[in-house]
PDB file of C-alpha atoms in Angstrom:
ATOM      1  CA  UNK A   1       0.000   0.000   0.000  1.00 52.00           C
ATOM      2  CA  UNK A   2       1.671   3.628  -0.907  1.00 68.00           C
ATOM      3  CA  UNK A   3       1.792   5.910   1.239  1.00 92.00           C
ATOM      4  CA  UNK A   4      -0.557   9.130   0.078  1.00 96.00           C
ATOM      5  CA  UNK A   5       2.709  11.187   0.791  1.00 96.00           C
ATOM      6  CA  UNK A   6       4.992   9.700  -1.038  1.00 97.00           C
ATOM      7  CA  UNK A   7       6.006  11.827  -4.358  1.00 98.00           C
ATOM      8  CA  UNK A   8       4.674  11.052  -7.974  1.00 98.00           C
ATOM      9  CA  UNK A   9       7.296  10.115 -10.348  1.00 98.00           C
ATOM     10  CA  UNK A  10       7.949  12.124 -13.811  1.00 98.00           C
ATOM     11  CA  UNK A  11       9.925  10.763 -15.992  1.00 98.00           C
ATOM     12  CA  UNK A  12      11.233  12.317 -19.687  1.00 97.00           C
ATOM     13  CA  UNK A  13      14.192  11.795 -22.138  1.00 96.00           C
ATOM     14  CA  UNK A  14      15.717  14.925 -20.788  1.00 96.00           C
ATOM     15  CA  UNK A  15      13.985  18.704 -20.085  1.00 97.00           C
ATOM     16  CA  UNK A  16      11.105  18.234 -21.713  1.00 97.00           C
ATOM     17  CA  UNK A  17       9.164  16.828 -19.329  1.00 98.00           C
ATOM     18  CA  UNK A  18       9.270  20.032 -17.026  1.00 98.00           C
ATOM     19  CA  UNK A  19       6.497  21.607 -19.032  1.00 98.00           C
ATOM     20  CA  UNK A  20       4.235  18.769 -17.694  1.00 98.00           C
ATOM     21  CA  UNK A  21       5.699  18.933 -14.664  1.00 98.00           C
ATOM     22  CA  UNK A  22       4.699  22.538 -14.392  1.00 98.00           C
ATOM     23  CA  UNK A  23       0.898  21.506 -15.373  1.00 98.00           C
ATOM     24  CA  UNK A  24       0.663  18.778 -12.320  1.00 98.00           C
ATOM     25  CA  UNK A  25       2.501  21.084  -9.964  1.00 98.00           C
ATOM     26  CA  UNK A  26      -0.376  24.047 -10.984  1.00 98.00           C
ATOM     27  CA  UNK A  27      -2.673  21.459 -10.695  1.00 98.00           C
ATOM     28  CA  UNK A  28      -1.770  19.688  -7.270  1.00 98.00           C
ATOM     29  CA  UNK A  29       0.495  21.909  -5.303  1.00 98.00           C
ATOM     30  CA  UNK A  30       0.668  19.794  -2.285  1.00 97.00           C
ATOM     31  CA  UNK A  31       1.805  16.695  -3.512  1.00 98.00           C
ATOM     32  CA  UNK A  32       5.404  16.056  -3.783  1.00 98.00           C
ATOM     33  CA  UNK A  33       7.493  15.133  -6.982  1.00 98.00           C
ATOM     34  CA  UNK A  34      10.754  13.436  -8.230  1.00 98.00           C
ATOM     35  CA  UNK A  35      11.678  14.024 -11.756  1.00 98.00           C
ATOM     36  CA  UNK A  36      14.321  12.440 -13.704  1.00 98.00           C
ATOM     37  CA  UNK A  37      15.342  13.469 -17.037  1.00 98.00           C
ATOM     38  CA  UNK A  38      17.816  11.238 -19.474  1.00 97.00           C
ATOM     39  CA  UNK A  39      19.728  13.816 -21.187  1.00 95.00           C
ATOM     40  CA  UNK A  40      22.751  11.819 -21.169  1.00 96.00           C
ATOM     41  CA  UNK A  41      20.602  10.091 -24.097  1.00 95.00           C
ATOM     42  CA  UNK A  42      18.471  12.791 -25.439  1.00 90.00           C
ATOM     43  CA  UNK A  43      16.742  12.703 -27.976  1.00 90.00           C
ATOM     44  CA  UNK A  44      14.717   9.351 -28.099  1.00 92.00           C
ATOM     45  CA  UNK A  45      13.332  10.596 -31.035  1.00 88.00           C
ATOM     46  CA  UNK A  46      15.757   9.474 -33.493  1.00 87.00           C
ATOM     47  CA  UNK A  47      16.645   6.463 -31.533  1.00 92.00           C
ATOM     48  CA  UNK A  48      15.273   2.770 -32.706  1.00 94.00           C
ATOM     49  CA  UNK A  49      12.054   1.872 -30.345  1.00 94.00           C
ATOM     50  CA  UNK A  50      13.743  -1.170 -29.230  1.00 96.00           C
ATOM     51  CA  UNK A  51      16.725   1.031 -27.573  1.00 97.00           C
ATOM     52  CA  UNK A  52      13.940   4.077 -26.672  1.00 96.00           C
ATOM     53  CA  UNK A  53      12.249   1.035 -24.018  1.00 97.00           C
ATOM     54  CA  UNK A  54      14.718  -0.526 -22.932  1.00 98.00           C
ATOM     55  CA  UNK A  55      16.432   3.205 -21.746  1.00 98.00           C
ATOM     56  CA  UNK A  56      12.698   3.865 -20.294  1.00 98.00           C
ATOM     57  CA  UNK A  57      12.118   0.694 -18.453  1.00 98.00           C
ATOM     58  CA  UNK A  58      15.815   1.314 -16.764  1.00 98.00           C
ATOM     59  CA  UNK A  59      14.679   4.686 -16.097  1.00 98.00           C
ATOM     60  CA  UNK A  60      11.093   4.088 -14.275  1.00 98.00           C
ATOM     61  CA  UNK A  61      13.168   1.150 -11.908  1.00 98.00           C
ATOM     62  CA  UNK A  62      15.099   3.791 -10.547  1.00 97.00           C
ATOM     63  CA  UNK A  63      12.213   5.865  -9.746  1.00 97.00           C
ATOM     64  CA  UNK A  64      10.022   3.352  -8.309  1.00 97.00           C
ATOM     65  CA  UNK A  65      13.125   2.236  -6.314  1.00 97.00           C
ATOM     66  CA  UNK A  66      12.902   6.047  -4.496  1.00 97.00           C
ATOM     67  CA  UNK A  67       9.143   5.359  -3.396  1.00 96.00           C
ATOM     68  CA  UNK A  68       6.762   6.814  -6.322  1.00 97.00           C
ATOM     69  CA  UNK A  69       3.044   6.431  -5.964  1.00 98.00           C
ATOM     70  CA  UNK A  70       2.319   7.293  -9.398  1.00 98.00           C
ATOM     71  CA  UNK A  71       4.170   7.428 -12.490  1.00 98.00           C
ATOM     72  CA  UNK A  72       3.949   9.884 -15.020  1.00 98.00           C
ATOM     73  CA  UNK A  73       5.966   9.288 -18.498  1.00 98.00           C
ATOM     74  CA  UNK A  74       5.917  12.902 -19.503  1.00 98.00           C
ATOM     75  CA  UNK A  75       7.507  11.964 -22.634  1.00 96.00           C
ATOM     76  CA  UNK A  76       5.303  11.082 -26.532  1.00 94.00           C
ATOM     77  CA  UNK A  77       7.927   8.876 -27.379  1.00 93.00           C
ATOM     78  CA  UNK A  78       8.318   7.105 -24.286  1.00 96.00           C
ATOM     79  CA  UNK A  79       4.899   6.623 -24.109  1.00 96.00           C
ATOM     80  CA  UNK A  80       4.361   5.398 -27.438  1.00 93.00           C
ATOM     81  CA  UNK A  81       7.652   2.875 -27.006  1.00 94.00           C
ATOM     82  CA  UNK A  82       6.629   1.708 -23.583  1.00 96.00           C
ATOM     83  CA  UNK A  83       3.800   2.686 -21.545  1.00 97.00           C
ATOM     84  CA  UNK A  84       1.889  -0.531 -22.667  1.00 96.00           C
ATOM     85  CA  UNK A  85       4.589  -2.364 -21.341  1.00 98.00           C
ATOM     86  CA  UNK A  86       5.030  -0.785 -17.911  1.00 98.00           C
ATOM     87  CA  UNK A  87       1.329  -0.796 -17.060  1.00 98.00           C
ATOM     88  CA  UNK A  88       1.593  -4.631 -17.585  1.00 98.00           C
ATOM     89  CA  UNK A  89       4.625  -4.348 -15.246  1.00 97.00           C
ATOM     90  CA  UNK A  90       3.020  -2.715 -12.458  1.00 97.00           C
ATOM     91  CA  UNK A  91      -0.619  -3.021 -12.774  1.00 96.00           C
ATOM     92  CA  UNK A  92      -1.074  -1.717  -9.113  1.00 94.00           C
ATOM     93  CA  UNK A  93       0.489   1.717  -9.976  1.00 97.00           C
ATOM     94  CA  UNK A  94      -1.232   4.613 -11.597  1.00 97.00           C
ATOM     95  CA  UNK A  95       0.501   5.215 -14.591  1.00 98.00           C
ATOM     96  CA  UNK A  96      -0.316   8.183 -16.752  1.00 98.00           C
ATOM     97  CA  UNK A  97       1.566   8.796 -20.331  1.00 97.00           C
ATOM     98  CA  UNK A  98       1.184  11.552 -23.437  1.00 96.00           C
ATOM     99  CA  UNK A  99       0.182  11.940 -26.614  1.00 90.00           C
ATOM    100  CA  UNK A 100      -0.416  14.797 -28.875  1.00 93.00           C
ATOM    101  CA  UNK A 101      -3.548  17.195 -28.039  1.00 95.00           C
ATOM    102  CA  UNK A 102      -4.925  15.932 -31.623  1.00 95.00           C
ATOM    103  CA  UNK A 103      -9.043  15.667 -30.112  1.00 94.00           C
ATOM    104  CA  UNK A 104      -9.407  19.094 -28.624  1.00 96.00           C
ATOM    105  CA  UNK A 105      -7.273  20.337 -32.139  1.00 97.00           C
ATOM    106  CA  UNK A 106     -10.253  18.281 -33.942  1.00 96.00           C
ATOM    107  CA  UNK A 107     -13.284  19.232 -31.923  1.00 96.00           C
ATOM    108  CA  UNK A 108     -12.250  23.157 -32.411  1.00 97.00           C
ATOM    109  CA  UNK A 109     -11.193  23.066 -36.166  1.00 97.00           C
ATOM    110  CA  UNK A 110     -13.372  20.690 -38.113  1.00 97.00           C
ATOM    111  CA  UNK A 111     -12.635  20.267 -41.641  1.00 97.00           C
ATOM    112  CA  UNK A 112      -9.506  22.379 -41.213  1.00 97.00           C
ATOM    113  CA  UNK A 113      -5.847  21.651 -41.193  1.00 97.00           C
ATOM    114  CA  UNK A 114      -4.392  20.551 -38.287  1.00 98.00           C
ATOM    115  CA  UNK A 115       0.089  20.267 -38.047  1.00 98.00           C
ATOM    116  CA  UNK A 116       1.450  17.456 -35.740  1.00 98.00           C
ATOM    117  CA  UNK A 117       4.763  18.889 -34.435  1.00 97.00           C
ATOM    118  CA  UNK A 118       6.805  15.626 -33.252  1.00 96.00           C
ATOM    119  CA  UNK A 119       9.502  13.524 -33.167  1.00 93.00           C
ATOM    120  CA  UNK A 120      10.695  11.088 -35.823  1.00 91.00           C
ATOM    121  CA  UNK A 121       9.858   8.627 -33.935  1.00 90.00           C
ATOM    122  CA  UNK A 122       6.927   9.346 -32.345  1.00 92.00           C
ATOM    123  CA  UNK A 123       4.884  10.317 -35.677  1.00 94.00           C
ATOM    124  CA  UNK A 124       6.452   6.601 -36.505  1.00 91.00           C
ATOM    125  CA  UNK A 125       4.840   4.677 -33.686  1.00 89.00           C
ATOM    126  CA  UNK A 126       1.279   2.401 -33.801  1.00 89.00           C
ATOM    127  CA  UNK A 127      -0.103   5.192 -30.974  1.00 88.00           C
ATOM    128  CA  UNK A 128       0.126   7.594 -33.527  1.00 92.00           C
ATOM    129  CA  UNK A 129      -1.284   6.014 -36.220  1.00 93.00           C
ATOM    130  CA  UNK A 130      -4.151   4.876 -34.114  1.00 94.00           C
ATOM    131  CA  UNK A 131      -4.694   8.964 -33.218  1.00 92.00           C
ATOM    132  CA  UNK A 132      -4.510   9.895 -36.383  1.00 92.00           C
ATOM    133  CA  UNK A 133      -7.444   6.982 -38.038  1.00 94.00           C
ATOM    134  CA  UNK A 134      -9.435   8.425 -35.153  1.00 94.00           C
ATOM    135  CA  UNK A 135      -9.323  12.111 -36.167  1.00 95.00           C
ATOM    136  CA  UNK A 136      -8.764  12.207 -40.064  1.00 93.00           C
ATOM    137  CA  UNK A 137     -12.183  12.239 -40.966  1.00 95.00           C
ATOM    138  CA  UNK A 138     -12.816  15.198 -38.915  1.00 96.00           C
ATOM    139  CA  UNK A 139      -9.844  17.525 -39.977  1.00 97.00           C
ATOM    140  CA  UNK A 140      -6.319  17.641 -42.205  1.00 96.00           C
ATOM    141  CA  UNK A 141      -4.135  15.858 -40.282  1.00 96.00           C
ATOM    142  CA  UNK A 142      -0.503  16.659 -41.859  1.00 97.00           C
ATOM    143  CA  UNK A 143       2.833  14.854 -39.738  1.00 97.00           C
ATOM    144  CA  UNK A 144       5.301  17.018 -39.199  1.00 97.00           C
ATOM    145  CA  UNK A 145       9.021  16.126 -37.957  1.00 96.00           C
ATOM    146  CA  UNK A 146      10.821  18.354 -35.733  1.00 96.00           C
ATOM    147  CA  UNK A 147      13.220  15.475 -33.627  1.00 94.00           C
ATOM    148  CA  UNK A 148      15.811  18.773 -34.321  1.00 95.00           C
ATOM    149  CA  UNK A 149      13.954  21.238 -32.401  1.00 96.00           C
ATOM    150  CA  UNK A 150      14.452  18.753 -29.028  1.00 94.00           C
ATOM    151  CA  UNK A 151      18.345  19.778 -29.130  1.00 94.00           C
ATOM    152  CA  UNK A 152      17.890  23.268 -28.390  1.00 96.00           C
ATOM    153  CA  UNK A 153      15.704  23.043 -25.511  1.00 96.00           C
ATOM    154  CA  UNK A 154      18.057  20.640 -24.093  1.00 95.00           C
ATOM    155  CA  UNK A 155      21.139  22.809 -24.022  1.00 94.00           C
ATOM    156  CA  UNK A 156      18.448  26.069 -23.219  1.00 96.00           C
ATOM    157  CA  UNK A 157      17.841  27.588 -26.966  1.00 97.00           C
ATOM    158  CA  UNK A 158      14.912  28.953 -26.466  1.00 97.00           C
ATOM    159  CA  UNK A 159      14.561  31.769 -28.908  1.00 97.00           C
ATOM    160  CA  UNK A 160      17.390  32.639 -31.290  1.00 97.00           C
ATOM    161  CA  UNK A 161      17.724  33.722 -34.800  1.00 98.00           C
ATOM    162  CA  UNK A 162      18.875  30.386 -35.632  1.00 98.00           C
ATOM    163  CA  UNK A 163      15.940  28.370 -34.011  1.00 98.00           C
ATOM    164  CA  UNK A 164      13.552  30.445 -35.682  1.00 98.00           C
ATOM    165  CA  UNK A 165      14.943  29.838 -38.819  1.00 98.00           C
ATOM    166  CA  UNK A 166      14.466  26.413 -38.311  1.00 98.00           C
ATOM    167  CA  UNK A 167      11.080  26.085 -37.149  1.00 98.00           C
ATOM    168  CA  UNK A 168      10.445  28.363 -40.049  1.00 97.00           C
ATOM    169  CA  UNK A 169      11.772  25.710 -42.123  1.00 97.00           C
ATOM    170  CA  UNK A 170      10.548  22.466 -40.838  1.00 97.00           C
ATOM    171  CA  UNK A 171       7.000  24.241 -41.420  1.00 97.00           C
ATOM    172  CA  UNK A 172       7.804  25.165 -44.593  1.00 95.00           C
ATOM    173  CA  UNK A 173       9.181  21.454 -45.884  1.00 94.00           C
ATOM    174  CA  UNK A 174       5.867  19.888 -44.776  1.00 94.00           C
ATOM    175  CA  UNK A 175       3.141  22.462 -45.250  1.00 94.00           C
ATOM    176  CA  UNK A 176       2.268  24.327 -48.557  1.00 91.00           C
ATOM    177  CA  UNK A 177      -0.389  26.535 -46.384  1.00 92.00           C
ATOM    178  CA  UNK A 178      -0.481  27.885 -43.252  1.00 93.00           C
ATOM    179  CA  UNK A 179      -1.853  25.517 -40.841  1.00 96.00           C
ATOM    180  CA  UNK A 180      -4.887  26.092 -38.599  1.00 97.00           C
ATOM    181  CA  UNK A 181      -3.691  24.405 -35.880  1.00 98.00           C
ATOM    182  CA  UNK A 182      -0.531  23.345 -34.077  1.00 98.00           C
ATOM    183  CA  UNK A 183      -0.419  20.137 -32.017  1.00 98.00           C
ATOM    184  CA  UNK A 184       2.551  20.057 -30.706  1.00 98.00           C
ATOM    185  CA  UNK A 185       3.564  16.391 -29.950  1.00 96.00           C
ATOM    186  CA  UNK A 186       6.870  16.446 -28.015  1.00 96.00           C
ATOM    187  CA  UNK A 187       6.806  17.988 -24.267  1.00 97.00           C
ATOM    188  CA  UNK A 188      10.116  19.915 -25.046  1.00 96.00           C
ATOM    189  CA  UNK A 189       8.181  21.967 -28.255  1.00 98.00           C
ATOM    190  CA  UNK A 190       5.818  24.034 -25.197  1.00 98.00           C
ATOM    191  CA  UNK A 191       9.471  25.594 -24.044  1.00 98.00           C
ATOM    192  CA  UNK A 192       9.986  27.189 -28.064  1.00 98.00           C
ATOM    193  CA  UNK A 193       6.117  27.730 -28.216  1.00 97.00           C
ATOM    194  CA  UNK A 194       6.671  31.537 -28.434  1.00 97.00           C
ATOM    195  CA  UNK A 195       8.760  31.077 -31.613  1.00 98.00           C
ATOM    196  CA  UNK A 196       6.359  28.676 -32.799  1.00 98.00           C
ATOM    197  CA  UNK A 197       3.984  31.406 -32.736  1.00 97.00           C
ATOM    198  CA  UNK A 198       6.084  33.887 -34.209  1.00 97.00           C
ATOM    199  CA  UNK A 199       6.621  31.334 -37.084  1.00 97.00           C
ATOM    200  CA  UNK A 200       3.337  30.880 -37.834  1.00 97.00           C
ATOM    201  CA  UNK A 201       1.262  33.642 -36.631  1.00 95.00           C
ATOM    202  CA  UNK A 202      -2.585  33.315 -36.508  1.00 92.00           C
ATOM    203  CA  UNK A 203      -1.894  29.599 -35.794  1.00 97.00           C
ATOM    204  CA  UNK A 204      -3.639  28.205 -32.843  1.00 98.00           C
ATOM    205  CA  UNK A 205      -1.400  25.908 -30.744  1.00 98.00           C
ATOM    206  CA  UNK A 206      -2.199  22.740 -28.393  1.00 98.00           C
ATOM    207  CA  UNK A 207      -0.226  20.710 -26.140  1.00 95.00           C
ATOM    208  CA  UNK A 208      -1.669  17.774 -24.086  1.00 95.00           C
ATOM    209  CA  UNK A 209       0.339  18.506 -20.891  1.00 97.00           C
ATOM    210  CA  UNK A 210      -2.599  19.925 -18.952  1.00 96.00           C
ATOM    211  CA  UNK A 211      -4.391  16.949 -19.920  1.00 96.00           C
ATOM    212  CA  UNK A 212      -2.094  15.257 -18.968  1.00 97.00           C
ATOM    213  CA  UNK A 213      -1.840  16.027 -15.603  1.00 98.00           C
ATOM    214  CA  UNK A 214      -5.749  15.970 -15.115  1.00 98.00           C
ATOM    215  CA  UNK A 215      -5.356  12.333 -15.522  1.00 98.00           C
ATOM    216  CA  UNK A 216      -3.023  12.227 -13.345  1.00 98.00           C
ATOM    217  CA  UNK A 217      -5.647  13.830 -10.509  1.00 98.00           C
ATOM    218  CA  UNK A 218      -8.374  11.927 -11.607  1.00 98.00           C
ATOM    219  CA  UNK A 219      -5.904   8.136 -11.354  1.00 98.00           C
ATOM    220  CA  UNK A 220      -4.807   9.665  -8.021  1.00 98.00           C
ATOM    221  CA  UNK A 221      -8.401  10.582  -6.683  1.00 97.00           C
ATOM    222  CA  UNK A 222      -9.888   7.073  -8.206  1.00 97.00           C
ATOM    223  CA  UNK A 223      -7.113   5.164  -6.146  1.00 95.00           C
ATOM    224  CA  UNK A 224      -7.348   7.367  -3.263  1.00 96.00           C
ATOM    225  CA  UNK A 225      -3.726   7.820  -3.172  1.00 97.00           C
ATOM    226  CA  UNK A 226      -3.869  12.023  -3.322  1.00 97.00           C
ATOM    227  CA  UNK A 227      -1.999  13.659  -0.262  1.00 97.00           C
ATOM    228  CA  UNK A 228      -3.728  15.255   2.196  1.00 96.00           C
ATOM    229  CA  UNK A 229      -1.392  17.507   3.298  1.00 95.00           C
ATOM    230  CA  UNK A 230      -2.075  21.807   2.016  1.00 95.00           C
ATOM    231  CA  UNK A 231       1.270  22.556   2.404  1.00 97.00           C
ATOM    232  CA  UNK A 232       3.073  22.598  -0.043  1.00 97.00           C
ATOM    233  CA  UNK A 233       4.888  19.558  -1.693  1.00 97.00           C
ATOM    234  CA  UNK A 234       8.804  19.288  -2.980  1.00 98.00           C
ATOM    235  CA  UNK A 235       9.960  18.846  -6.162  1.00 98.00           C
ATOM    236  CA  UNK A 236      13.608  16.919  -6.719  1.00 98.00           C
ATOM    237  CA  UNK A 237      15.219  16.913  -9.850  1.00 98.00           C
ATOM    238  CA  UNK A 238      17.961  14.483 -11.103  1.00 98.00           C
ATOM    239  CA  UNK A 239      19.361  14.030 -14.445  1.00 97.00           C
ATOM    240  CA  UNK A 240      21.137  10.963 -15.656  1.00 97.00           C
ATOM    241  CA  UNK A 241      23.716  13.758 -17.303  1.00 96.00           C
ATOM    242  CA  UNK A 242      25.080  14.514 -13.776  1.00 94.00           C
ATOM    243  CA  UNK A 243      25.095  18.009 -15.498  1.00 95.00           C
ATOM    244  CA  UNK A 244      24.689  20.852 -12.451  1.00 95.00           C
ATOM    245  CA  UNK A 245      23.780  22.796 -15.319  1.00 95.00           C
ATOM    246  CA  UNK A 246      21.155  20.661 -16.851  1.00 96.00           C
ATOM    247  CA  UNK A 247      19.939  20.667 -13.178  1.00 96.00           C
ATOM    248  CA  UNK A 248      20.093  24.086 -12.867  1.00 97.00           C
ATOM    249  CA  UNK A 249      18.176  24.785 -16.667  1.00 97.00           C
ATOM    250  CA  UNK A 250      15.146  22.270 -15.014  1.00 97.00           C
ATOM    251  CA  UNK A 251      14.457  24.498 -12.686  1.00 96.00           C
ATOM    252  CA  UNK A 252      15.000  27.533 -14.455  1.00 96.00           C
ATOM    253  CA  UNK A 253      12.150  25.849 -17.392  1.00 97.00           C
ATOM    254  CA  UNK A 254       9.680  25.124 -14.026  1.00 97.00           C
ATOM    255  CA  UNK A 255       9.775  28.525 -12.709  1.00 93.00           C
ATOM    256  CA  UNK A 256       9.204  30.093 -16.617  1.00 80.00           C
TER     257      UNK A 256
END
């Protein structure tokens, strides 16, 4: 039986994850976190899916060796690679993964065209292709891969000339008209969202991070497993880097 004060477990292929982590922390204050991102292998998007689970399996054991009530793979890739897998692992814990915001993107903009902003990898994966069977009837649904963008957030490129040049022309390889929407389908992309929107301005943009961590109530609440404490909780961060300044950029991207 877990203890309802013991933290909930994030995990992500490096920084990315922070963005969700900033969603649960809005969302539940008082509970108490441990996040670990794998930058020392970042990106998983251009990695083979065998390698991507195997690194995310290691990854979760050492969480769930510090305590975690709850796991939360705050990474698209990850979760398309392995959630499946760990839930069959440890079908007493409440695990809660990601995937691209494509239903509210669908539900808002019928008939209209709707850019998936991912990784290789993650636009490669059965998850995907199971999303996107679901919601192409309803609206364009055009892939678009941006594994390159995940290297700037990791060493904290947030907005440069060069970045924007980039997003500029990832959007331009893959769409020959602006884009009603913006899913964007990698939890590093919300950290470059502002040059996103500079790139393509009148664009609405999604990210299923809050959704994310409303899932993560919701499991909590259904298992009775929430803290009950209205103080609030801590938040560790480790990094399989041993980087102080990969550390240090974690919490800099949480307080943002």
């Amino acid at each position: 039986m877990k203890q309802k004060n013991a933290p909930i477990a994030v995990f992500d292929s490096g920084v990315g994850g922070i963005s969700v982590l900033r969603e649960l922390v809005a969302l539940m204050p008082n509970e108490n976190y441990i996040y670990l991102g794998d930058s020392a292998n970042a990106p998983y998007g251009t990695r083979p899916v065998e390698e991507i689970r195997a690194l995310t399996l290691a990854n979760v054991d050492i969480l769930l060796e510090q305590g975690a009530k709850a796991l939360v793979v705050a990474c698209n890739t990850a979760t398309s690679a392995a959630v499946r897998i760990l839930r069959g692992m440890y079908p007493e814990l409440p695990i809660v993964g990601i995937e691209p915001a494509l239903k509210p993107a669908a539900l808002h903009h019928p008939g209209g065209r709707i850019a998936v902003l991912a990784t290789n990898m993650t636009l490669r994966q059965e998850k995907f292709a199971a999303l996107l069977e679901h919601y192409r009837s309803q609206a364009g649904i055009i892939p678009v891969p941006a594994s390159e963008l995940v290297e700037y957030v990791e060493r904290g490129e947030l907005d440069s000339p060069a970045l924007f040049s980039l997003i500029k022309h990832i959007l331009g390889r893959h769409l020959d008209a602006p884009a009603d929407a913006i899913v964007l389908g990698c939890t590093h992309f919300p950290f470059v969202r502002p040059v996103i929107e500079r790139a393509a301005p009148h664009t609405v943009i999604y990210d299923g991070g809050n959704g994310t961590a409303r899932e993560a109530r919701r499991q909590l609440y259904a298992m009775e497993l929430t803290n009950p404490s209205s103080e609030p909780g801590s938040i560790e961060i480790q990094n399989s880097s041993g980087d102080p300044d990969k550390i240090m950029l974690c919490y800099q991207l949480l307080d943002a």
